Amino acid sequence: MTRLPATGPGEGASPPDPDALVAAAAAQVAASASLAELDDAQSALLGKRSALVAARQAIARLDPAARPQAGQLLNDARGRIEALLADRRQELHGAARASRLDADRLDLTEIISPPQRGRLHLVQRTRDELEDVFVGMGFVVAEGPEAETDWYNFEALHMPPAHPARGMWDTLYLELGEPETVLLRTHTSPVQIRLMQSQAPPIFAVMPGKCYRRDTPDARHIPTFHQIEGLVVDRGISFADLAGTIDTFTGAYFGPDIHARLRPAYFPFTEPSAEYEITCTICKGAGCRTCSQTGWIELGGCGMVDPAVFSAVGLDPEEWTGFAFGFGIDRCAQMRHEIPDMRVLLENDVRVLRQI
Ligand code: DAH
């Protein structure tokens, strides 16, 4: 065992034995079970309050001749303690890594159920199917913006400001520009205007999309809903073309048991105008809560394009004729899938969505 030289007379107590310091340190290092504990051990063994530092201070009290050797011995001891700490640190790092790897181990026997396949929402599927039917009839598909100006949503459709027909649509205005000039479109009819502005007739197009109204939800109404608009512009188009188109569509989409009827109605942008109704699919025409006991469900409106609408987009009403229609996609989904209450389409309850 290495010993510090004996202290000279009157020089005070001898500093601790460096070997004893190293032995005590070795025990403390070995007992450190984690990297955090090892950090604590390191400050206790090498820090300002450590026995090692105390021993170094004690050297000052030795006989001057003995000090260099004592200092040397303490430096050795410090070096050995540092080596012990470094070894243990490496060991603990290795153990931590091993246990991390163990936790991450890939268990090839584990059975992981495959991800559940999602599907398109019923409204989107209905929109796709409606587009397919119309594309099959020779129409093209177009789209327009959901945030519209008053001009496209009302004025160009023959509803000047303060026109009473505007009351048919409970409008949600956006706080953009002059008050009441920008709104969430209340119907897809403004896309008719955009289309006629962007291309010359003949036009055979359908325009599906989302619409918004300040409606109170009930079995047949939801405030955010979808419409598909139709527009035909050509020379010599008649009401018979409109009726034939509606009939062909109804048969193609709902099947032979469901009938369509047109009833006189009023829309500012068509003349004459009609309401388009089909047999209620829930009660097959007998009358139920969904159709308010009438046996019929209104899908939308239609009519011959009003000359004022042609004038608004710079088409000569003497030359061009056309018809238009607009009906609810959600309503079609509801009727086709016999859903008594339309609100389920917005609730997104997967127990319902899985069935339809
Ligand atoms: N835009 C009308 C509505 O939402 C429906 C409609 C009626 C569209 C007649 C048309 C039409 O294109 O000709 O109530």
CSV table of C-alpha atoms and ligand atoms in Angstrom, one decimal:
chain,number,residue,atom,x,y,z
A,1,MET,CA,0.0,0.0,0.0
A,2,THR,CA,1.3,3.5,-0.9
A,3,ARG,CA,1.6,5.7,2.1
A,4,LEU,CA,2.0,9.4,2.3
A,5,PRO,CA,5.2,10.4,4.1
A,6,ALA,CA,4.8,10.9,7.8
A,7,THR,CA,4.0,14.4,8.9
A,8,GLY,CA,6.7,16.4,10.5
A,9,PRO,CA,6.3,17.4,14.2
A,10,GLY,CA,3.7,20.0,14.8
A,11,GLU,CA,2.4,19.8,11.3
A,12,GLY,CA,-1.1,18.5,12.3
A,13,ALA,CA,-3.0,15.4,11.3
A,14,SER,CA,-1.8,13.4,8.3
A,15,PRO,CA,-3.9,13.5,5.1
A,16,PRO,CA,-6.0,10.4,4.4
A,17,ASP,CA,-4.3,7.5,2.7
A,18,PRO,CA,-4.7,7.8,-1.1
A,19,ASP,CA,-5.3,4.1,-1.4
A,20,ALA,CA,-8.1,4.3,1.1
A,21,LEU,CA,-9.6,7.2,-0.9
A,22,VAL,CA,-9.5,5.2,-4.1
A,23,ALA,CA,-10.9,2.1,-2.4
A,24,ALA,CA,-13.8,4.1,-0.9
A,25,ALA,CA,-14.4,5.7,-4.3
A,26,ALA,CA,-14.4,2.3,-6.1
A,27,ALA,CA,-17.1,1.1,-3.7
A,28,GLN,CA,-19.2,4.2,-4.3
A,29,VAL,CA,-18.7,4.0,-8.1
A,30,ALA,CA,-19.7,0.3,-8.2
A,31,ALA,CA,-22.8,1.1,-6.2
A,32,SER,CA,-24.0,3.7,-8.7
A,33,ALA,CA,-26.8,1.9,-10.5
A,34,SER,CA,-27.7,4.6,-13.0
A,35,LEU,CA,-26.0,7.4,-14.9
A,36,ALA,CA,-27.8,9.9,-12.6
A,37,GLU,CA,-26.4,8.2,-9.6
A,38,LEU,CA,-23.0,8.1,-11.1
A,39,ASP,CA,-23.1,11.9,-11.7
A,40,ASP,CA,-23.9,12.3,-8.0
A,41,ALA,CA,-21.0,10.0,-7.1
A,42,GLN,CA,-18.7,12.0,-9.4
A,43,SER,CA,-19.4,15.3,-7.7
A,44,ALA,CA,-19.0,13.7,-4.3
A,45,LEU,CA,-15.7,12.2,-5.2
A,46,LEU,CA,-14.1,15.0,-7.2
A,47,GLY,CA,-16.0,18.1,-6.3
A,48,LYS,CA,-15.1,20.9,-3.9
A,49,ARG,CA,-16.3,19.1,-0.9
A,50,SER,CA,-14.7,15.8,-1.7
A,51,ALA,CA,-12.2,13.9,0.5
A,52,LEU,CA,-9.7,14.2,-2.3
A,53,VAL,CA,-9.8,18.0,-2.2
A,54,ALA,CA,-9.7,18.0,1.6
A,55,ALA,CA,-6.6,15.7,1.4
A,56,ARG,CA,-5.0,18.2,-1.1
A,57,GLN,CA,-5.5,21.0,1.4
A,58,ALA,CA,-4.0,18.9,4.1
A,59,ILE,CA,-0.7,18.7,2.2
A,60,ALA,CA,0.0,22.3,3.0
A,61,ARG,CA,0.4,21.2,6.6
A,62,LEU,CA,3.1,18.7,5.7
A,63,ASP,CA,6.8,19.1,6.0
A,64,PRO,CA,7.8,21.0,2.8
A,65,ALA,CA,10.1,18.3,1.8
A,66,ALA,CA,7.4,15.7,1.9
A,67,ARG,CA,4.8,17.8,-0.1
A,68,PRO,CA,5.9,17.0,-3.7
A,69,GLN,CA,5.6,13.3,-3.2
A,70,ALA,CA,2.3,13.6,-1.3
A,71,GLY,CA,1.0,15.8,-4.1
A,72,GLN,CA,2.1,13.2,-6.6
A,73,LEU,CA,0.3,10.4,-4.8
A,74,LEU,CA,-2.9,12.4,-4.6
A,75,ASN,CA,-2.7,13.2,-8.3
A,76,ASP,CA,-2.4,9.4,-9.0
A,77,ALA,CA,-5.3,8.8,-6.7
A,78,ARG,CA,-7.4,11.3,-8.6
A,79,GLY,CA,-6.4,9.8,-11.9
A,80,ARG,CA,-7.5,6.3,-10.7
A,81,ILE,CA,-10.8,7.6,-9.4
A,82,GLU,CA,-11.4,9.3,-12.8
A,83,ALA,CA,-10.7,6.1,-14.6
A,84,LEU,CA,-13.1,4.2,-12.3
A,85,LEU,CA,-15.8,6.7,-13.1
A,86,ALA,CA,-15.1,6.6,-16.8
A,87,ASP,CA,-15.3,2.7,-16.8
A,88,ARG,CA,-18.5,2.7,-14.9
A,89,ARG,CA,-20.0,5.3,-17.1
A,90,GLN,CA,-19.3,3.2,-20.1
A,91,GLU,CA,-20.8,0.2,-18.5
A,92,LEU,CA,-24.0,2.0,-17.5
A,93,HIS,CA,-24.3,3.5,-21.0
A,94,GLY,CA,-24.0,0.0,-22.5
A,95,ALA,CA,-26.6,-1.4,-20.1
A,96,ALA,CA,-29.0,1.5,-20.9
A,97,ARG,CA,-28.6,0.9,-24.6
A,98,ALA,CA,-29.1,-2.9,-24.2
A,99,SER,CA,-32.3,-2.4,-22.3
A,100,ARG,CA,-33.5,0.1,-24.9
A,101,LEU,CA,-32.8,-2.4,-27.6
A,102,ASP,CA,-34.5,-5.0,-25.7
A,103,ALA,CA,-37.6,-2.9,-25.3
A,104,ASP,CA,-37.6,-2.2,-29.1
A,105,ARG,CA,-37.2,-5.8,-30.0
A,106,LEU,CA,-39.2,-6.8,-33.0
A,107,ASP,CA,-41.6,-9.6,-32.1
A,108,LEU,CA,-42.2,-11.3,-35.4
A,109,THR,CA,-44.9,-13.5,-33.8
A,110,GLU,CA,-47.0,-10.5,-33.0
A,111,ILE,CA,-50.3,-10.3,-35.0
A,112,ILE,CA,-51.1,-6.8,-36.0
A,113,SER,CA,-54.6,-6.3,-37.4
A,114,PRO,CA,-54.5,-4.7,-40.8
A,115,PRO,CA,-55.5,-1.0,-41.0
A,116,GLN,CA,-59.2,-0.6,-41.5
A,117,ARG,CA,-59.9,0.6,-45.0
A,118,GLY,CA,-61.8,3.9,-45.2
A,119,ARG,CA,-64.4,4.9,-47.8
A,120,LEU,CA,-65.8,8.0,-49.3
A,121,HIS,CA,-68.7,9.7,-47.5
A,122,LEU,CA,-72.1,8.9,-48.9
A,123,VAL,CA,-72.5,12.5,-50.1
A,124,GLN,CA,-69.3,12.3,-52.1
A,125,ARG,CA,-70.3,9.0,-53.5
A,126,THR,CA,-73.7,10.3,-54.5
A,127,ARG,CA,-72.0,13.3,-56.2
A,128,ASP,CA,-69.7,11.0,-58.1
A,129,GLU,CA,-72.7,8.8,-59.2
A,130,LEU,CA,-74.8,11.8,-60.3
A,131,GLU,CA,-71.8,13.1,-62.3
A,132,ASP,CA,-71.5,9.7,-64.0
A,133,VAL,CA,-75.2,9.7,-64.9
A,134,PHE,CA,-75.0,13.2,-66.5
A,135,VAL,CA,-71.6,12.5,-68.2
A,136,GLY,CA,-73.3,9.4,-69.7
A,137,MET,CA,-76.0,11.8,-71.0
A,138,GLY,CA,-73.4,14.0,-72.7
A,139,PHE,CA,-72.9,16.7,-70.0
A,140,VAL,CA,-69.5,18.0,-68.9
A,141,VAL,CA,-68.7,18.8,-65.2
A,142,ALA,CA,-67.8,22.3,-64.0
A,143,GLU,CA,-67.2,24.0,-60.6
A,144,GLY,CA,-67.4,27.4,-59.1
A,145,PRO,CA,-66.4,29.1,-55.8
A,146,GLU,CA,-68.3,28.7,-52.5
A,147,ALA,CA,-67.6,32.3,-51.5
A,148,GLU,CA,-69.5,34.4,-54.1
A,149,THR,CA,-70.4,37.9,-54.7
A,150,ASP,CA,-73.9,39.2,-54.5
A,151,TRP,CA,-73.8,39.9,-58.3
A,152,TYR,CA,-73.2,36.2,-59.2
A,153,ASN,CA,-75.5,34.7,-56.5
A,154,PHE,CA,-78.4,37.1,-57.1
A,155,GLU,CA,-78.1,40.0,-59.4
A,156,ALA,CA,-77.0,38.3,-62.6
A,157,LEU,CA,-79.7,35.7,-61.9
A,158,HIS,CA,-82.3,38.4,-62.3
A,159,MET,CA,-82.6,39.4,-58.6
A,160,PRO,CA,-81.6,43.0,-58.2
A,161,PRO,CA,-81.0,44.3,-54.7
A,162,ALA,CA,-84.1,44.2,-52.5
A,163,HIS,CA,-85.9,41.9,-54.9
A,164,PRO,CA,-88.4,39.9,-52.8
A,165,ALA,CA,-87.2,36.6,-54.3
A,166,ARG,CA,-84.0,37.0,-52.4
A,167,GLY,CA,-86.1,36.1,-49.3
A,168,MET,CA,-86.3,32.5,-50.7
A,169,TRP,CA,-82.6,32.1,-49.6
A,170,ASP,CA,-81.6,32.7,-46.0
A,171,THR,CA,-78.2,34.1,-46.8
A,172,LEU,CA,-74.9,34.0,-44.8
A,173,TYR,CA,-72.9,37.1,-45.6
A,174,LEU,CA,-69.1,37.3,-45.2
A,175,GLU,CA,-67.4,40.3,-43.7
A,176,LEU,CA,-65.4,41.1,-46.8
A,177,GLY,CA,-65.6,44.3,-48.9
A,178,GLU,CA,-68.7,46.5,-48.8
A,179,PRO,CA,-71.4,45.1,-46.3
A,180,GLU,CA,-73.6,42.4,-47.9
A,181,THR,CA,-71.5,42.1,-51.1
A,182,VAL,CA,-69.7,38.8,-50.4
A,183,LEU,CA,-71.6,35.7,-49.2
A,184,LEU,CA,-71.5,31.9,-48.9
A,185,ARG,CA,-73.4,30.9,-52.1
A,186,THR,CA,-77.0,29.9,-51.3
A,187,HIS,CA,-77.2,27.7,-54.4
A,188,THR,CA,-75.1,26.5,-57.3
A,189,SER,CA,-76.9,28.7,-59.8
A,190,PRO,CA,-74.1,31.3,-59.8
A,191,VAL,CA,-71.9,28.8,-61.6
A,192,GLN,CA,-74.3,29.0,-64.6
A,193,ILE,CA,-73.3,32.7,-64.9
A,194,ARG,CA,-69.6,31.9,-64.5
A,195,LEU,CA,-69.8,29.2,-67.2
A,196,MET,CA,-71.7,31.4,-69.7
A,197,GLN,CA,-69.1,34.1,-69.2
A,198,SER,CA,-66.2,31.8,-69.8
A,199,GLN,CA,-67.4,29.8,-72.8
A,200,ALA,CA,-69.6,30.3,-75.8
A,201,PRO,CA,-72.7,28.1,-76.4
A,202,PRO,CA,-73.5,25.3,-77.0
A,203,ILE,CA,-73.2,24.4,-73.3
A,204,PHE,CA,-74.3,21.1,-71.7
A,205,ALA,CA,-72.9,21.1,-68.2
A,206,VAL,CA,-73.6,20.1,-64.6
A,207,MET,CA,-72.1,21.9,-61.7
A,208,PRO,CA,-72.0,20.2,-58.3
A,209,GLY,CA,-70.9,21.8,-55.1
A,210,LYS,CA,-71.5,22.9,-51.5
A,211,CYS,CA,-74.1,25.5,-50.6
A,212,TYR,CA,-75.0,27.3,-47.4
A,213,ARG,CA,-78.2,28.7,-45.9
A,214,ARG,CA,-79.2,30.0,-42.5
A,215,ASP,CA,-81.7,27.1,-42.2
A,216,THR,CA,-82.8,25.3,-39.1
A,217,PRO,CA,-81.9,21.6,-39.5
A,218,ASP,CA,-84.8,19.2,-39.8
A,219,ALA,CA,-85.4,15.8,-41.4
A,220,ARG,CA,-85.1,17.3,-44.9
A,221,HIS,CA,-82.9,20.4,-44.4
A,222,ILE,CA,-79.3,20.9,-43.3
A,223,PRO,CA,-77.6,24.3,-43.4
A,224,THR,CA,-74.6,23.1,-45.3
A,225,PHE,CA,-75.7,21.0,-48.2
A,226,HIS,CA,-74.8,20.1,-51.8
A,227,GLN,CA,-76.5,20.8,-55.0
A,228,ILE,CA,-75.9,19.8,-58.6
A,229,GLU,CA,-76.8,22.5,-61.1
A,230,GLY,CA,-77.5,21.8,-64.7
A,231,LEU,CA,-77.3,24.2,-67.7
A,232,VAL,CA,-78.1,23.7,-71.3
A,233,VAL,CA,-77.7,26.5,-73.8
A,234,ASP,CA,-78.1,26.1,-77.5
A,235,ARG,CA,-80.4,27.1,-80.4
A,236,GLY,CA,-83.9,25.8,-80.3
A,237,ILE,CA,-84.0,24.2,-76.8
A,238,SER,CA,-87.5,23.6,-75.5
A,239,PHE,CA,-89.3,22.7,-72.3
A,240,ALA,CA,-89.7,19.2,-73.7
A,241,ASP,CA,-85.9,18.8,-73.7
A,242,LEU,CA,-85.9,19.8,-70.0
A,243,ALA,CA,-88.7,17.4,-69.1
A,244,GLY,CA,-87.0,14.6,-71.1
A,245,THR,CA,-83.7,15.2,-69.4
A,246,ILE,CA,-85.3,15.2,-65.9
A,247,ASP,CA,-87.1,12.0,-66.7
A,248,THR,CA,-84.1,10.2,-68.1
A,249,PHE,CA,-82.0,11.2,-65.1
A,250,THR,CA,-84.7,10.0,-62.6
A,251,GLY,CA,-84.9,6.6,-64.3
A,252,ALA,CA,-81.2,6.2,-64.6
A,253,TYR,CA,-80.4,7.2,-61.0
A,254,PHE,CA,-83.4,6.0,-58.9
A,255,GLY,CA,-84.6,3.1,-61.1
A,256,PRO,CA,-88.0,2.4,-62.8
A,257,ASP,CA,-90.2,2.4,-59.6
A,258,ILE,CA,-89.5,6.1,-58.9
A,259,HIS,CA,-91.4,8.7,-60.9
A,260,ALA,CA,-90.7,12.3,-61.4
A,261,ARG,CA,-93.2,15.2,-61.7
A,262,LEU,CA,-92.8,18.8,-62.5
A,263,ARG,CA,-95.1,21.3,-60.9
A,264,PRO,CA,-95.4,25.0,-61.8
A,265,ALA,CA,-93.2,27.2,-59.6
A,266,TYR,CA,-91.4,30.5,-59.5
A,267,PHE,CA,-87.7,31.2,-59.8
A,268,PRO,CA,-86.5,34.6,-60.9
A,269,PHE,CA,-83.9,33.1,-63.3
A,270,THR,CA,-86.2,30.8,-65.3
A,271,GLU,CA,-89.4,31.3,-67.2
A,272,PRO,CA,-91.4,29.2,-67.0
A,273,SER,CA,-90.2,27.5,-63.8
A,274,ALA,CA,-91.0,24.2,-62.2
A,275,GLU,CA,-90.4,22.3,-59.1
A,276,TYR,CA,-89.0,18.8,-59.6
A,277,GLU,CA,-90.4,16.1,-57.3
A,278,ILE,CA,-90.0,12.4,-57.1
A,279,THR,CA,-92.0,9.6,-55.4
A,280,CYS,CA,-90.9,9.5,-51.8
A,281,THR,CA,-88.7,6.4,-51.6
A,282,ILE,CA,-89.2,6.0,-47.8
A,283,CYS,CA,-93.0,5.3,-48.1
A,284,LYS,CA,-93.1,4.6,-51.9
A,285,GLY,CA,-95.7,7.4,-52.2
A,286,ALA,CA,-98.0,6.4,-49.4
A,287,GLY,CA,-97.1,9.4,-47.2
A,288,CYS,CA,-94.8,9.5,-44.2
A,289,ARG,CA,-93.0,11.9,-41.8
A,290,THR,CA,-90.1,12.5,-44.2
A,291,CYS,CA,-92.4,13.7,-47.1
A,292,SER,CA,-94.8,15.5,-44.8
A,293,GLN,CA,-97.5,12.9,-45.7
A,294,THR,CA,-97.5,14.0,-49.4
A,295,GLY,CA,-95.9,11.0,-51.0
A,296,TRP,CA,-93.6,13.3,-53.0
A,297,ILE,CA,-90.2,14.7,-52.2
A,298,GLU,CA,-89.0,17.9,-53.8
A,299,LEU,CA,-85.5,17.5,-55.2
A,300,GLY,CA,-85.1,20.9,-56.7
A,301,GLY,CA,-86.1,23.5,-59.3
A,302,CYS,CA,-85.8,23.9,-63.0
A,303,GLY,CA,-87.1,25.9,-65.9
A,304,MET,CA,-86.2,27.7,-69.2
A,305,VAL,CA,-83.4,30.2,-68.8
A,306,ASP,CA,-84.9,33.7,-68.4
A,307,PRO,CA,-83.9,36.1,-71.2
A,308,ALA,CA,-82.7,38.6,-68.5
A,309,VAL,CA,-80.0,36.0,-67.4
A,310,PHE,CA,-78.8,35.7,-71.0
A,311,SER,CA,-78.6,39.5,-71.2
A,312,ALA,CA,-76.6,39.7,-68.0
A,313,VAL,CA,-73.9,37.6,-69.5
A,314,GLY,CA,-74.1,39.3,-73.0
A,315,LEU,CA,-75.8,36.5,-74.8
A,316,ASP,CA,-78.6,37.4,-77.3
A,317,PRO,CA,-81.9,36.0,-75.9
A,318,GLU,CA,-83.3,36.1,-79.5
A,319,GLU,CA,-80.6,33.7,-80.6
A,320,TRP,CA,-80.1,31.5,-77.6
A,321,THR,CA,-82.4,29.3,-75.6
A,322,GLY,CA,-81.8,27.0,-72.7
A,323,PHE,CA,-82.9,25.2,-69.6
A,324,ALA,CA,-81.5,24.9,-66.2
A,325,PHE,CA,-82.1,22.8,-63.1
A,326,GLY,CA,-80.6,22.6,-59.6
A,327,PHE,CA,-81.3,19.9,-57.0
A,328,GLY,CA,-80.0,18.6,-53.7
A,329,ILE,CA,-77.3,16.0,-53.7
A,330,ASP,CA,-77.9,15.2,-50.1
A,331,ARG,CA,-81.6,14.9,-50.8
A,332,CYS,CA,-80.8,12.4,-53.6
A,333,ALA,CA,-78.6,10.4,-51.2
A,334,GLN,CA,-81.4,10.5,-48.6
A,335,MET,CA,-84.0,9.2,-51.1
A,336,ARG,CA,-81.7,6.6,-52.8
A,337,HIS,CA,-80.7,5.1,-49.5
A,338,GLU,CA,-84.0,5.7,-47.7
A,339,ILE,CA,-82.6,7.7,-44.9
A,340,PRO,CA,-85.5,9.1,-42.9
A,341,ASP,CA,-83.5,12.0,-41.3
A,342,MET,CA,-81.0,13.9,-43.4
A,343,ARG,CA,-79.1,15.2,-40.3
A,344,VAL,CA,-77.3,11.8,-40.0
A,345,LEU,CA,-75.3,12.9,-43.0
A,346,LEU,CA,-73.6,15.6,-40.9
A,347,GLU,CA,-73.4,13.7,-37.6
A,348,ASN,CA,-70.7,11.3,-38.9
A,349,ASP,CA,-71.6,8.6,-36.5
A,350,VAL,CA,-69.6,5.7,-37.9
A,351,ARG,CA,-72.2,3.2,-36.9
A,352,VAL,CA,-74.5,4.8,-39.4
A,353,LEU,CA,-71.8,5.6,-42.0
A,354,ARG,CA,-70.8,1.9,-42.1
A,355,GLN,CA,-74.2,0.9,-43.2
A,356,ILE,CA,-74.7,3.3,-46.1
B,1,DAH,N1,-81.2,27.6,-57.3
B,1,DAH,C1,-82.5,27.1,-56.9
B,1,DAH,C2,-82.5,26.9,-55.4
B,1,DAH,O1,-81.5,26.6,-54.9
B,1,DAH,C3,-82.8,25.8,-57.6
B,1,DAH,C4,-83.0,26.0,-59.1
B,1,DAH,C5,-84.2,26.4,-59.6
B,1,DAH,C6,-81.9,25.9,-60.0
B,1,DAH,C7,-84.4,26.5,-60.9
B,1,DAH,C8,-82.1,26.1,-61.3
B,1,DAH,C9,-83.4,26.4,-61.7
B,1,DAH,O2,-81.1,26.1,-62.2
B,1,DAH,O3,-83.5,26.6,-63.1
B,1,DAH,O4,-83.6,26.9,-54.9
